mmCIF file of C-alpha atoms in Angstrom:
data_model
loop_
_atom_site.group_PDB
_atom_site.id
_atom_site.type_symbol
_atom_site.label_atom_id
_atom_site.label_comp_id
_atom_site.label_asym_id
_atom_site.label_seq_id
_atom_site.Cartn_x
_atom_site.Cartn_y
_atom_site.Cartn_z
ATOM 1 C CA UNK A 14 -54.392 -134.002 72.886
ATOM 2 C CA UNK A 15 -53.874 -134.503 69.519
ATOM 3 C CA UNK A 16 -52.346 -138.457 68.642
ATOM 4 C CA UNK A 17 -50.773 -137.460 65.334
ATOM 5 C CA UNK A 18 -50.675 -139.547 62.385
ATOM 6 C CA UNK A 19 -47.999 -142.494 61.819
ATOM 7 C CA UNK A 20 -44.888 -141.851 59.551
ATOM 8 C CA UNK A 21 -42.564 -144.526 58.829
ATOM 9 C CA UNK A 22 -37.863 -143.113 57.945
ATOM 10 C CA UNK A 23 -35.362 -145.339 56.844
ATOM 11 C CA UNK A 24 -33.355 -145.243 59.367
ATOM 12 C CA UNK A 25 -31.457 -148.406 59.852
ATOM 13 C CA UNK A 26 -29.933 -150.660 56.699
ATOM 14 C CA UNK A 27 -32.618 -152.962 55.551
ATOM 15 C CA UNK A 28 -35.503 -151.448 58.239
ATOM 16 C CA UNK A 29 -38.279 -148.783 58.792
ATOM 17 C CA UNK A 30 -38.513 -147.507 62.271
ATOM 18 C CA UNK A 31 -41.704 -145.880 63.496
ATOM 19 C CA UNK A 32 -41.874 -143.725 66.514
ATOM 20 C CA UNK A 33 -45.397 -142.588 67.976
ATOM 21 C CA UNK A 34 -46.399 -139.431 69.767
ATOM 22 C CA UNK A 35 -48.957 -138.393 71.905
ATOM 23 C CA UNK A 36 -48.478 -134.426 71.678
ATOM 24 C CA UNK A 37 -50.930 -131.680 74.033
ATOM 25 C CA UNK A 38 -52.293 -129.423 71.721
ATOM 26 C CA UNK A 39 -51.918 -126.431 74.388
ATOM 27 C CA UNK A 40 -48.306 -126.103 74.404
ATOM 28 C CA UNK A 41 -47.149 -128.886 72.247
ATOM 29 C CA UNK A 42 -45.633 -130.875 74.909
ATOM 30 C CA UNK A 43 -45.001 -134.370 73.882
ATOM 31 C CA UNK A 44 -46.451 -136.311 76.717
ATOM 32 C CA UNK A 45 -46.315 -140.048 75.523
ATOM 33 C CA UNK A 46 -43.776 -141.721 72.680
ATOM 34 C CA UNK A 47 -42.982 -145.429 71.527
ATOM 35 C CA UNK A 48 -40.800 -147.080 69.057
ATOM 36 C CA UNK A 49 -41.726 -150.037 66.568
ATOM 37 C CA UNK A 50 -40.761 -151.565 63.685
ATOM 38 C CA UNK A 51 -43.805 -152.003 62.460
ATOM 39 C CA UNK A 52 -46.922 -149.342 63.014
ATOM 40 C CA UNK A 53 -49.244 -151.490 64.883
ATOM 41 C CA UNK A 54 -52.071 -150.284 67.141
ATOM 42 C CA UNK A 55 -50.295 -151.596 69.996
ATOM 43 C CA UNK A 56 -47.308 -149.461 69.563
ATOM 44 C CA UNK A 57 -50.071 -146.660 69.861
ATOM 45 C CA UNK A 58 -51.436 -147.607 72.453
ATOM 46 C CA UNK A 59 -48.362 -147.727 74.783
ATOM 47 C CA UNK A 60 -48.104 -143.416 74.111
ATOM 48 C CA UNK A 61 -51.402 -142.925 74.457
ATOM 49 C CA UNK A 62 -51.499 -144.781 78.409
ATOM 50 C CA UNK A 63 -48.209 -143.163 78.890
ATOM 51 C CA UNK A 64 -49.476 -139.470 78.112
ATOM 52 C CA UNK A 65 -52.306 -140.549 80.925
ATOM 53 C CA UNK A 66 -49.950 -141.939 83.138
ATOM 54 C CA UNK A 67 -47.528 -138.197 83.407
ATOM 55 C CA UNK A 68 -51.149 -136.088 83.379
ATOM 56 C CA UNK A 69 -52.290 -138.320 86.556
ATOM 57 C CA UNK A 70 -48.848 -138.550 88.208
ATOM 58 C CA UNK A 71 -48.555 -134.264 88.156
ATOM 59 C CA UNK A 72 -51.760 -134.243 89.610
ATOM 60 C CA UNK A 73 -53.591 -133.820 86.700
ATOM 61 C CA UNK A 74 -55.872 -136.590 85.518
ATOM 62 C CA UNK A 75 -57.561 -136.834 82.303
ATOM 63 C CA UNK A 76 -61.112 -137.492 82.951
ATOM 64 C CA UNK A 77 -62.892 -138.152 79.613
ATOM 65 C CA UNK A 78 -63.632 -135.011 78.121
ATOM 66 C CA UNK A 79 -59.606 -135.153 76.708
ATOM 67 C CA UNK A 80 -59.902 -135.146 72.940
ATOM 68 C CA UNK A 81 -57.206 -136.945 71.047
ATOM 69 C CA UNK A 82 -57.174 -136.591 67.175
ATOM 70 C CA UNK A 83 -55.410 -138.409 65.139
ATOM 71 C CA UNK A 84 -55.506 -138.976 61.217
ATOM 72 C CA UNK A 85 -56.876 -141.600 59.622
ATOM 73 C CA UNK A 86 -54.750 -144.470 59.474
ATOM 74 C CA UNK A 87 -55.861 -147.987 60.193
ATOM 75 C CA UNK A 88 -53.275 -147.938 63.621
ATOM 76 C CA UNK A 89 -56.274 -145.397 64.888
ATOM 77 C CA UNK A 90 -59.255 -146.206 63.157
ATOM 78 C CA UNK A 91 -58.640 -149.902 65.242
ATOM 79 C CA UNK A 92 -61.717 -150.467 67.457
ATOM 80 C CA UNK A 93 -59.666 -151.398 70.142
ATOM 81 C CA UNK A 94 -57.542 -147.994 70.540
ATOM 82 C CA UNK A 95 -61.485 -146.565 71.319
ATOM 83 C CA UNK A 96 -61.335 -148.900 74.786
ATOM 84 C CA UNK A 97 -57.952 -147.842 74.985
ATOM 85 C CA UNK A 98 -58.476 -143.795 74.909
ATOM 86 C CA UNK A 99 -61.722 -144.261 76.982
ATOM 87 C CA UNK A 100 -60.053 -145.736 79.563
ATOM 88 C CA UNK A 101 -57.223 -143.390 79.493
ATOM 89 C CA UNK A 102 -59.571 -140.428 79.762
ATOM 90 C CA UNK A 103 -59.857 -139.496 76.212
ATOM 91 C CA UNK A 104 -61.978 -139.087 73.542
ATOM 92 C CA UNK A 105 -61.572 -140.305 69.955
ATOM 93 C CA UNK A 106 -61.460 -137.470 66.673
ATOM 94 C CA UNK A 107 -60.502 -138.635 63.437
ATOM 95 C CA UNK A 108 -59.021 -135.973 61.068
ATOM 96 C CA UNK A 109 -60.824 -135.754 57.111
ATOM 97 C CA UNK A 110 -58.187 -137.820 54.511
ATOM 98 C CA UNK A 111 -56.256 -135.818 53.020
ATOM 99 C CA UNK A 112 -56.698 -132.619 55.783
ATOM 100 C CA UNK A 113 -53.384 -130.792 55.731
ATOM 101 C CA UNK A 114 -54.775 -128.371 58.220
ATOM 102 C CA UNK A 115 -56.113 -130.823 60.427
ATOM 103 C CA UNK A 116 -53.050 -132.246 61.293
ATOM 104 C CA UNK A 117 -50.624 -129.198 61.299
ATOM 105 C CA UNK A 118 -49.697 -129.408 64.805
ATOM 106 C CA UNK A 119 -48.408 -133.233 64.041
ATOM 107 C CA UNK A 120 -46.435 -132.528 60.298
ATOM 108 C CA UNK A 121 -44.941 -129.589 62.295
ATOM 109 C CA UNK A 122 -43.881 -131.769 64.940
ATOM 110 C CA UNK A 123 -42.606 -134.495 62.915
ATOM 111 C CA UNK A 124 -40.641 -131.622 60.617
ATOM 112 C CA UNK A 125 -39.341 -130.996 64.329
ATOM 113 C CA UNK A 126 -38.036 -134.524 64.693
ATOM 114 C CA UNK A 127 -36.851 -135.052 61.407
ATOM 115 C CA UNK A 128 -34.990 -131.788 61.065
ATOM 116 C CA UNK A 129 -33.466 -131.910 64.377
ATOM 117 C CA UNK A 130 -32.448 -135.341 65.162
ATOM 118 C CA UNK A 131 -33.288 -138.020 62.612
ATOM 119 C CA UNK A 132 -31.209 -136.663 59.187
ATOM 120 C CA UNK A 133 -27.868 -137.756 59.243
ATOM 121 C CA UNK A 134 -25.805 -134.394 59.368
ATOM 122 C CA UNK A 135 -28.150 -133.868 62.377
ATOM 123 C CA UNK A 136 -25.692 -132.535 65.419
ATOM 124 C CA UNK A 137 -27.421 -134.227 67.873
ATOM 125 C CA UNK A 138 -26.549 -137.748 66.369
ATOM 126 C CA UNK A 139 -24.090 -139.650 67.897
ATOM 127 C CA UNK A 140 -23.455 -142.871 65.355
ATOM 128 C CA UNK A 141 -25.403 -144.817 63.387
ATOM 129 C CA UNK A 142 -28.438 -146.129 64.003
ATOM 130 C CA UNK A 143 -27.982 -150.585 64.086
ATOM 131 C CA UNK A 144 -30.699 -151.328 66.262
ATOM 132 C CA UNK A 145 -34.227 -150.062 67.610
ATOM 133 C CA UNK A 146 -32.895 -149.441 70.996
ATOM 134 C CA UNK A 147 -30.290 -146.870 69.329
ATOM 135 C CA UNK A 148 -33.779 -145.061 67.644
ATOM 136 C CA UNK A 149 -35.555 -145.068 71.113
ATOM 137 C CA UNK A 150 -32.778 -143.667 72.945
ATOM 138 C CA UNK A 151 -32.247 -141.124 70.129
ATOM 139 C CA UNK A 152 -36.223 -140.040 70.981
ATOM 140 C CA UNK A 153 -36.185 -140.029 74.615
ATOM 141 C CA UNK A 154 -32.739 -137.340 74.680
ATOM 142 C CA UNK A 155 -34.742 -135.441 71.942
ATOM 143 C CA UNK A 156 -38.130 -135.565 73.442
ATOM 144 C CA UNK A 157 -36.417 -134.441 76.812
ATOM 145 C CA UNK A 158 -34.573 -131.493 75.365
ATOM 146 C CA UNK A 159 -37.905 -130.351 73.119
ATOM 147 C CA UNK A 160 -40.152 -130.689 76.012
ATOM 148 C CA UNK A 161 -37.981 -128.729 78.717
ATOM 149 C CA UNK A 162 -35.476 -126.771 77.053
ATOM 150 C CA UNK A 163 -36.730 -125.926 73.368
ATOM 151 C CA UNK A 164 -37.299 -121.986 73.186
ATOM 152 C CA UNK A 165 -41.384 -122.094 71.448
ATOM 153 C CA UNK A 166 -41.786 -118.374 69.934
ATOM 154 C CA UNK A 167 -45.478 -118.978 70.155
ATOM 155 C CA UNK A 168 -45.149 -119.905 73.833
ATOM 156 C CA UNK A 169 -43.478 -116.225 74.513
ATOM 157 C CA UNK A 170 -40.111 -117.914 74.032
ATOM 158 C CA UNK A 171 -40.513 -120.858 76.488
ATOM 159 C CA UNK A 172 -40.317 -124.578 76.750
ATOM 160 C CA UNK A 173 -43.505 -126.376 76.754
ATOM 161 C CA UNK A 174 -43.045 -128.105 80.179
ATOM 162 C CA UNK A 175 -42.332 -124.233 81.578
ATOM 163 C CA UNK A 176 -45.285 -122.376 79.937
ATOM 164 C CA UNK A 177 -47.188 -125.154 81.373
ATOM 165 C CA UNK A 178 -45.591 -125.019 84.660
ATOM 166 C CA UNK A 179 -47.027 -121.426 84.173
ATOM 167 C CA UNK A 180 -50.310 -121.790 83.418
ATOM 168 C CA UNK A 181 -50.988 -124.414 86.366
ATOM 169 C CA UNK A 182 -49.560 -121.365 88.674
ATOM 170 C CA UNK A 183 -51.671 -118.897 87.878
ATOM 171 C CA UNK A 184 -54.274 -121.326 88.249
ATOM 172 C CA UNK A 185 -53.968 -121.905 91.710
ATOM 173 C CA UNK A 186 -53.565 -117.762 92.519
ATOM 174 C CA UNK A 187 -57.026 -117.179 91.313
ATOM 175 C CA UNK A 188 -59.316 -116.522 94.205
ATOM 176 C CA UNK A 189 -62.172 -118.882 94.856
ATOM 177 C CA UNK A 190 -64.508 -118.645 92.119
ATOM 178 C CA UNK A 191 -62.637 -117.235 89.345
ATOM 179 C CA UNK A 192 -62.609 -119.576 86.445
ATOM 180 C CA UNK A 193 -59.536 -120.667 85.042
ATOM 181 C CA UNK A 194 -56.988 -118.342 83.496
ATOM 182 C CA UNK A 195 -57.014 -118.053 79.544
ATOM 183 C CA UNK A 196 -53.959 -117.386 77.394
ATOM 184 C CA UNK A 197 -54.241 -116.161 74.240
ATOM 185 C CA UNK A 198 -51.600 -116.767 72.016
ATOM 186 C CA UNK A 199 -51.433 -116.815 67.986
ATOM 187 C CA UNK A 200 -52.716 -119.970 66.880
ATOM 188 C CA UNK A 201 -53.930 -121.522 69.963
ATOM 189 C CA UNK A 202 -55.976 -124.851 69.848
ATOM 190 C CA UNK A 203 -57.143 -124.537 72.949
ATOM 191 C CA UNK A 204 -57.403 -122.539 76.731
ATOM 192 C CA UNK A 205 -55.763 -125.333 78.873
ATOM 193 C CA UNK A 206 -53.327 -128.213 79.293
ATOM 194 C CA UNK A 207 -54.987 -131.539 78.518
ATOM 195 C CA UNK A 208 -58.268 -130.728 76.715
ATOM 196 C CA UNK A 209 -56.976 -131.766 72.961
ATOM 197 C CA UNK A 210 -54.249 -134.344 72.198
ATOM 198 C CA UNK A 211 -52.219 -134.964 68.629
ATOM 199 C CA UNK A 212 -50.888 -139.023 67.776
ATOM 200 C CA UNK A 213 -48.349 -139.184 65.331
ATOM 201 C CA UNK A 214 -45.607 -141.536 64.052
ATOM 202 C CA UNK A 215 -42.166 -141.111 62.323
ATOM 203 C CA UNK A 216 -38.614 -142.348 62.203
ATOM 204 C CA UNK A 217 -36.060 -141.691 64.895
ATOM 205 C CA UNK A 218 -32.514 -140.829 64.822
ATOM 206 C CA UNK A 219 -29.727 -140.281 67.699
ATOM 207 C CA UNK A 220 -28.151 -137.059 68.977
ATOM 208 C CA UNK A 221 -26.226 -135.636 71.679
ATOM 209 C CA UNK A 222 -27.190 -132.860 74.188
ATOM 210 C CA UNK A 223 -27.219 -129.114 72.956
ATOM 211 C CA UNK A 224 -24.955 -127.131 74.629
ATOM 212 C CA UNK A 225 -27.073 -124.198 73.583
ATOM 213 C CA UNK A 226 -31.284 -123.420 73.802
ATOM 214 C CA UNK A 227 -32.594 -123.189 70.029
ATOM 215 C CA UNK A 228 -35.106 -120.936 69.371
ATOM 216 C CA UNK A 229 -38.300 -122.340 67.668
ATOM 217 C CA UNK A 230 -41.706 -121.307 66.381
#
């Protein structure tokens, strides 16, 4: 999974908002979020256990070969986010300063965000943004629409939580023996849900529900 790096928006008068993500590099499904004023390793933390938490509840489980990558700020550099990920399943991977390409899955992601529900003119917003509670319940709408209804051109025009849905399908058709199914796609990070994870942060923003699916790369 990859835990993307932290971004700070002004998005309420007088305060900075951060909002973390813990993204699976396979489909880009954002499995674990949390909101802070402040980016704190804590704040991290709570994505990365939540990201364990769905994987384990859909039957699942990360088991410790999970790599999350992350860039280099001092939120995931913290020695105690290393006891966190290990006992979440994961492994730690810390992107090279300065990396654009190391991190393109998280900028493109936060664009995402941004673009789509944190600028002002966004149509998804439904007032201003006064308190935190208004930027978290701006990011769970908007993480629940990207996740199952966002059309991914990448993904063959499908939602991440479908072309995962998918994958774990043909998974259980293969006869005994067969390894698991690989889909090749342009781009692709890696051959199955859960093996590489993205943290990132940024600024959040309110919207309403689409009435229509948006295509997406």
């Amino acid at each position: 999974m990859h835990g993307a790096g932290s971004r700070t928006v002004r998005r309420r008068r007088n305060h900075r908002d951060c909002t973390d993500a813990v993204i699976d590099a396979y489909a880009g499904r954002i499995l674990g979020w949390e909101c802070s004023t402040s980016k704190t390793t804590a704040f991290v933390e709570s994505a990365i256990r939540q990201a364990a938490v769905i994987r384990a509840r859909e039957g699942h489980p990360l088991v410790g070969n999970t790599i999350h990558h992350s860039d280099a700020g001092s939120q995931y550099t913290a020695w105690r986010l290393g006891d966190t990920l290990m006992l979440s399943g994961m492994v730690p991977s810390i992107g090279s300063v300065g990396g654009a390409y190391d991190n393109a899955l998280a900028e493109t992601t936060i664009g995402l965000y941004k673009t789509e529900a944190v600028r002002d003119d966004s149509p998804f917003r439904r007032g201003p943004l006064h308190r935190l509670a208004d930027v978290e319940l701006l990011t769970a709408d908007w993480v629940g629409w990207f996740n199952n209804t966002r059309l991914m051109h990448r993904l063959g025009s499908k939602p991440p939580v479908e072309f995962e849905a998918d994958y774990y399908a043909d998974l259980t058709q293969q006869p005994a023996g067969v390894g698991r199914p690989v889909r090749t796609r342009p781009g692709a990070i890696q051959t199955a849900p859960g093996s590489s994870m993205i943290g990132v942060s940024v600024g959040g923003a309110r919207y309403g529900d689409p009435q229509v699916r948006h295509r997406a790369g």
